[in-house]
Amino acid sequence: MIRLGTRTPFALTTLVASLVMAGAAQAAVTDDDIANDQATPDDVVTNGMGWRGQRFSPLETLNSDNVERLQPAWAFSLGGEKQRGQESQPMVKDGVMYITGSYSRVYAVDARTGEELWQYEARLPQGIMPCCDVINRGVALYEDLVIFGTLDARLVALNKDTGKVVWRQKVAEYEEGYSISAAPLIVKGKLITGVAGGEFGVVGRISAYDPTNGEPLWTRPTVEGHMGYVYEDGEAIENGITGGEAGKTWPGEMWKNGGAAPWLGGFYDPEIDKLLIGTGNPAPWNSHLRPGDNLYSSSRLAIDPDDGSISWHFQTTPHDGWDFDGVNELISFDYEEGGEVVKAAATADRNGFFYVLDRTDGDFIRGFPFVDEITWASGLDDNGRPLYNDERRPGDPREGGGEGESVFVAPSFLGGKNWMPMAYSQDTGYFYVPSNEWGMDIWNEEVAYKQGAAYLGAGFTIKPLNEDYVGVLRAIDPRTGETVWRYNNYAPLWGGVMATAGNLVFTGNPEGYLMAFDARSGEKLYEFNTGSGIVGTPITWEMDGEQYVSVMSGWGGAVPLWGGEIGKRVKDFNQGAMLWTFRLPGQAASEGLVSR
Amino acid sequence: MGRTFRHVLGRCLSPLVIWLAVVGSAQALTEVRDQEQILAAGTLRVAVYRDFPPYSFTVEGEPRGVDVAIARELAADLGVELRLHWLAPDETLGDDLRNAIWKGHYLRPGQIADVMMRVPYDRDYAFRMNALGEVENELVHMFAPYQVERWQLAYDAERLDGVASLALFQHHPIGVQIDQIPDFYLSSAFRGRLNAQTHRYRTPRQAFQAMHDGEVAAMMAMRAQVEWLLGEADAPDGRYRLADEAFPQLGKRQWQLGLAVHEVNRSLAYALEDTIMRLIRSGEMARLYAAYHLGYEVPAMYRSLRAAEDAPP
């Protein structure tokens, strides 16, 4: 039974009331707060701990000298019977933490005590079949609203003090296979969201809404041939066809249903004033049905936040035949070369290559493998286009060939890196990339059935490349392609990473540990068992003069769903739903200061 | 994943065919009812696909379709009431069996049916092993084939004289349901030369309507879907005709559909099988199909049984 609306425990009523009253004195989240998030460590009001998504905190109170004294401050259970796959990044503002849970739930928690202030559970339609599991990756904060996307592809805005619904907006039809799992993005007073959708027939799009009332502002399809629109006074006005015209990189009418769902959302770079958003794989999965590059599938797009027009694109896997996707985050950073500042952006793709682009125009600067084994391509050409190994493209099931003949591809379709965000340290200049070493066998099947129909299908199974580890946390120098250090993990890594000016790198693993590493050497300095697997992303902030770290714990997400030989490694991990918060006691911090 | 899932899953998870090697802990929460419990409860929960005419669908809230009609007979013979468990199709049949028979969908854990309709009766499929050497569908018993199904092409005789070869559809538009097998088939047949003339619709009914409106000259779907649409159509006799097309490289030309129950529920399966055999032998099954304009072909298993019974001692 799904509980509707909000629940405010009686005992907390007075507390909430006092918070509401105090709210007058507390500033709501402003555009300036969002723009300056990375530089203001007393709050976390953006997904990515800053517009660019670097997940780098300038705080150094907690550092590699004292992290061993980090202590749990409180933990909060999300409750309910259904607990799995907590991929949310917490947000903090004025002593309140906002998180989402799986199954389209939102919680506000007192950041000092861990006490619940309110909880909201979305009413989901009967018989809903979301494409992409039940996870959610977090909220957006704007003014006095807490905004998130639901499994049935809606945006819901809640009052930050009461959890009451202020507005709702349907982004896409859940019955057609659309869903939302990513955290929305606020840019220049606009709320930006993508959509998830796994079925053929889905067309990806990015949309902007007025965050104060949910009214649409613009929408941009991510498949060539579809018209984009801007809305004025509720009226849709044509704003150019994506890619100029239909049929340039798709055969026949295939562009009408091309996939390319931007399901992970994205980030914003204020210097170039562009949204940087990745797109999913093309549909259908059998690449032999759709010769051509299939734009803009498996790409990174730079999009004008004012009207949704596409400024440039970079396609990591043209004519994707391996389900690699191109949604992984593209993170802006600057570096010096020959005395000049290079305005770059980097991404670690599902396909196993790490790309450094010129973020002003999307030009390829360099690319290199960031995983140990890539079989589907022998490398990248001067423009960053893959040099395919044609024999490693899965065959056309209709060609037959019989069972038993399989193609081995590394990385697997779950990717050298999946959704879990990497971090960039402004101190070391390294990217800290949560990656996995796995491949997949793909073969044709003579017998397959779908909804009462027989067909020639394809089967696959995912395999670890090594007996003793799948996950690898890597420190990568984007200027050289060098892996400076690596940490091997038995289970696949599925949680995000954070770097701090305290020479620390944080991440969690499915085994349940929150871990801290020396950012320069990779030495593991701290670990704490949170009781269930970590597939969320840590944050850090400062409150009452002390530095805090928070992370969601709760195993789930895609890995346990896909089974195979990987499933054997993770089947005994318990699912769950806890929000953990850690604190460096003030005394430890000052001692650390002395010892430094 | 991408997939989609890919989604997956992650994505969105992928439209690739999956299997789950791990039987989740939710299984322990799922109550599989045996025949005694079903009789005591007075209800039989039967899983049917939703919005799937002519097999199972609703008209103004009333359940309709041949699978619904057969399900009524199954419940009646047990002396219990029918409870329909409407099922949204997942990516593969294996997913549907998990959602309907042995675990429940992850959004609705524990909500399962006692029996599922329209499950292939195919030994190769039923005993298929996964990469780890485990029988993929070991928790499911598949039995009692009640229908023979195949792919079918129908054309507008006002536009085409006949369909001598699929190559015709290099020049004439043809309608299919999106993301279904005829879509993939026509997209790639003849090295993709039919792709440009392949029009995709959300449902077979919309593909048929497009043929009715002159948008396409032909359509392709499962035979029962085509027969039902033609039977319901308000059109002069003979305007729409069935083509006798072999569909090279489409895999199975025909297959059989039956019932599925949880592997522990064999005695229930025997009772349900008795009903299917009664319906077939009495001619009632053919009448149920005829009510939806469908021809009925007795599955091979019963033809041989009948031959054995009819043989002189």
GROMACS .gro file of C-alpha atoms in nm, chain B residues 70-180:
model
  111
  666ILE     CA    1  -1.071  -1.947  -2.160
  667ALA     CA    2  -0.978  -1.816  -1.816
  668ARG     CA    3  -1.350  -1.806  -1.728
  669GLU     CA    4  -1.377  -2.172  -1.819
  670LEU     CA    5  -1.071  -2.259  -1.611
  671ALA     CA    6  -1.219  -2.092  -1.304
  672ALA     CA    7  -1.566  -2.236  -1.365
  673ASP     CA    8  -1.438  -2.593  -1.386
  674LEU     CA    9  -1.263  -2.546  -1.051
  675GLY     CA   10  -1.585  -2.404  -0.912
  676VAL     CA   11  -1.424  -2.074  -0.817
  677GLU     CA   12  -1.447  -1.711  -0.924
  678LEU     CA   13  -1.213  -1.564  -1.182
  679ARG     CA   14  -0.979  -1.283  -1.077
  680LEU     CA   15  -0.790  -1.133  -1.369
  681HIS     CA   16  -0.431  -1.026  -1.308
  682TRP     CA   17  -0.363  -0.774  -1.585
  683LEU     CA   18  -0.003  -0.791  -1.693
  684ALA     CA   19   0.204  -0.526  -1.870
  685PRO     CA   20   0.458  -0.702  -2.091
  686ASP     CA   21   0.817  -0.670  -1.976
  687GLU     CA   22   1.118  -0.700  -2.203
  688THR     CA   23   1.110  -1.077  -2.236
  689LEU     CA   24   0.887  -1.369  -2.152
  690GLY     CA   25   1.124  -1.467  -1.872
  691ASP     CA   26   1.054  -1.131  -1.709
  692ASP     CA   27   0.680  -1.182  -1.749
  693LEU     CA   28   0.697  -1.525  -1.586
  694ARG     CA   29   0.889  -1.376  -1.295
  695ASN     CA   30   0.641  -1.091  -1.261
  696ALA     CA   31   0.332  -1.310  -1.292
  697ILE     CA   32   0.418  -1.653  -1.154
  698TRP     CA   33   0.704  -1.674  -0.907
  699LYS     CA   34   0.809  -1.341  -0.765
  700GLY     CA   35   0.593  -1.047  -0.862
  701HIS     CA   36   0.704  -0.721  -1.018
  702TYR     CA   37   0.954  -0.524  -0.810
  703LEU     CA   38   0.700  -0.246  -0.766
  704ARG     CA   39   0.440  -0.496  -0.651
  705PRO     CA   40   0.635  -0.767  -0.470
  706GLY     CA   41   0.438  -1.076  -0.382
  707GLN     CA   42   0.146  -0.992  -0.611
  708ILE     CA   43   0.139  -1.296  -0.837
  709ALA     CA   44  -0.116  -1.502  -1.026
  710ASP     CA   45  -0.196  -1.872  -0.995
  711VAL     CA   46  -0.178  -1.928  -1.368
  712MET     CA   47  -0.062  -1.728  -1.668
  713MET     CA   48  -0.214  -1.741  -2.017
  714ARG     CA   49  -0.038  -1.720  -2.355
  715VAL     CA   50   0.291  -1.879  -2.247
  716PRO     CA   51   0.478  -2.063  -2.525
  717TYR     CA   52   0.464  -2.441  -2.519
  718ASP     CA   53   0.816  -2.511  -2.642
  719ARG     CA   54   1.047  -2.767  -2.485
  720ASP     CA   55   1.360  -2.591  -2.612
  721TYR     CA   56   1.250  -2.277  -2.437
  722ALA     CA   57   1.117  -2.443  -2.123
  723PHE     CA   58   1.442  -2.625  -2.054
  724ARG     CA   59   1.685  -2.363  -2.179
  725MET     CA   60   1.990  -2.311  -1.960
  726ASN     CA   61   2.162  -1.985  -1.884
  727ALA     CA   62   2.534  -1.918  -1.901
  728LEU     CA   63   2.580  -2.070  -1.556
  729GLY     CA   64   2.421  -2.400  -1.658
  730GLU     CA   65   2.101  -2.334  -1.463
  731VAL     CA   66   1.755  -2.386  -1.615
  732GLU     CA   67   1.638  -2.030  -1.669
  733ASN     CA   68   1.274  -2.092  -1.593
  734GLU     CA   69   1.314  -2.367  -1.336
  735LEU     CA   70   1.040  -2.219  -1.116
  736VAL     CA   71   0.780  -2.237  -1.392
  737HIS     CA   72   0.584  -2.529  -1.536
  738MET     CA   73   0.459  -2.468  -1.891
  739PHE     CA   74   0.182  -2.693  -2.022
  740ALA     CA   75  -0.154  -2.729  -2.199
  741PRO     CA   76  -0.098  -2.569  -2.541
  742TYR     CA   77  -0.428  -2.421  -2.656
  743GLN     CA   78  -0.341  -2.213  -2.961
  744VAL     CA   79  -0.117  -2.222  -3.268
  745GLU     CA   80   0.015  -1.880  -3.364
  746ARG     CA   81   0.209  -1.751  -3.664
  747TRP     CA   82   0.304  -1.431  -3.844
  748GLN     CA   83   0.054  -1.302  -4.094
  749LEU     CA   84   0.052  -1.041  -4.367
  750ALA     CA   85  -0.273  -0.879  -4.484
  751TYR     CA   86  -0.302  -0.649  -4.785
  752ASP     CA   87  -0.545  -0.408  -4.940
  753ALA     CA   88  -0.669  -0.576  -5.262
  754GLU     CA   89  -0.768  -0.239  -5.399
  755ARG     CA   90  -0.401  -0.146  -5.407
  756LEU     CA   91  -0.215  -0.473  -5.456
  757ASP     CA   92  -0.302  -0.771  -5.677
  758GLY     CA   93  -0.133  -1.005  -5.432
  759VAL     CA   94   0.194  -1.048  -5.246
  760ALA     CA   95   0.416  -1.267  -5.459
  761SER     CA   96   0.724  -1.160  -5.266
  762LEU     CA   97   0.812  -0.927  -4.982
  763ALA     CA   98   1.024  -0.738  -5.235
  764LEU     CA   99   0.698  -0.569  -5.328
  765PHE     CA  100   0.739  -0.356  -5.018
  766GLN     CA  101   1.035  -0.178  -5.163
  767HIS     CA  102   0.768   0.014  -5.351
  768HIS     CA  103   0.456  -0.007  -5.135
  769PRO     CA  104   0.421   0.108  -4.776
  770ILE     CA  105   0.350  -0.152  -4.507
  771GLY     CA  106   0.238  -0.096  -4.146
  772VAL     CA  107   0.361  -0.272  -3.831
  773GLN     CA  108   0.344  -0.231  -3.457
  774ILE     CA  109   0.651  -0.052  -3.330
  775ASP     CA  110   0.912  -0.249  -3.138
  776GLN     CA  111   0.758  -0.582  -3.233
   0.00000   0.00000   0.00000
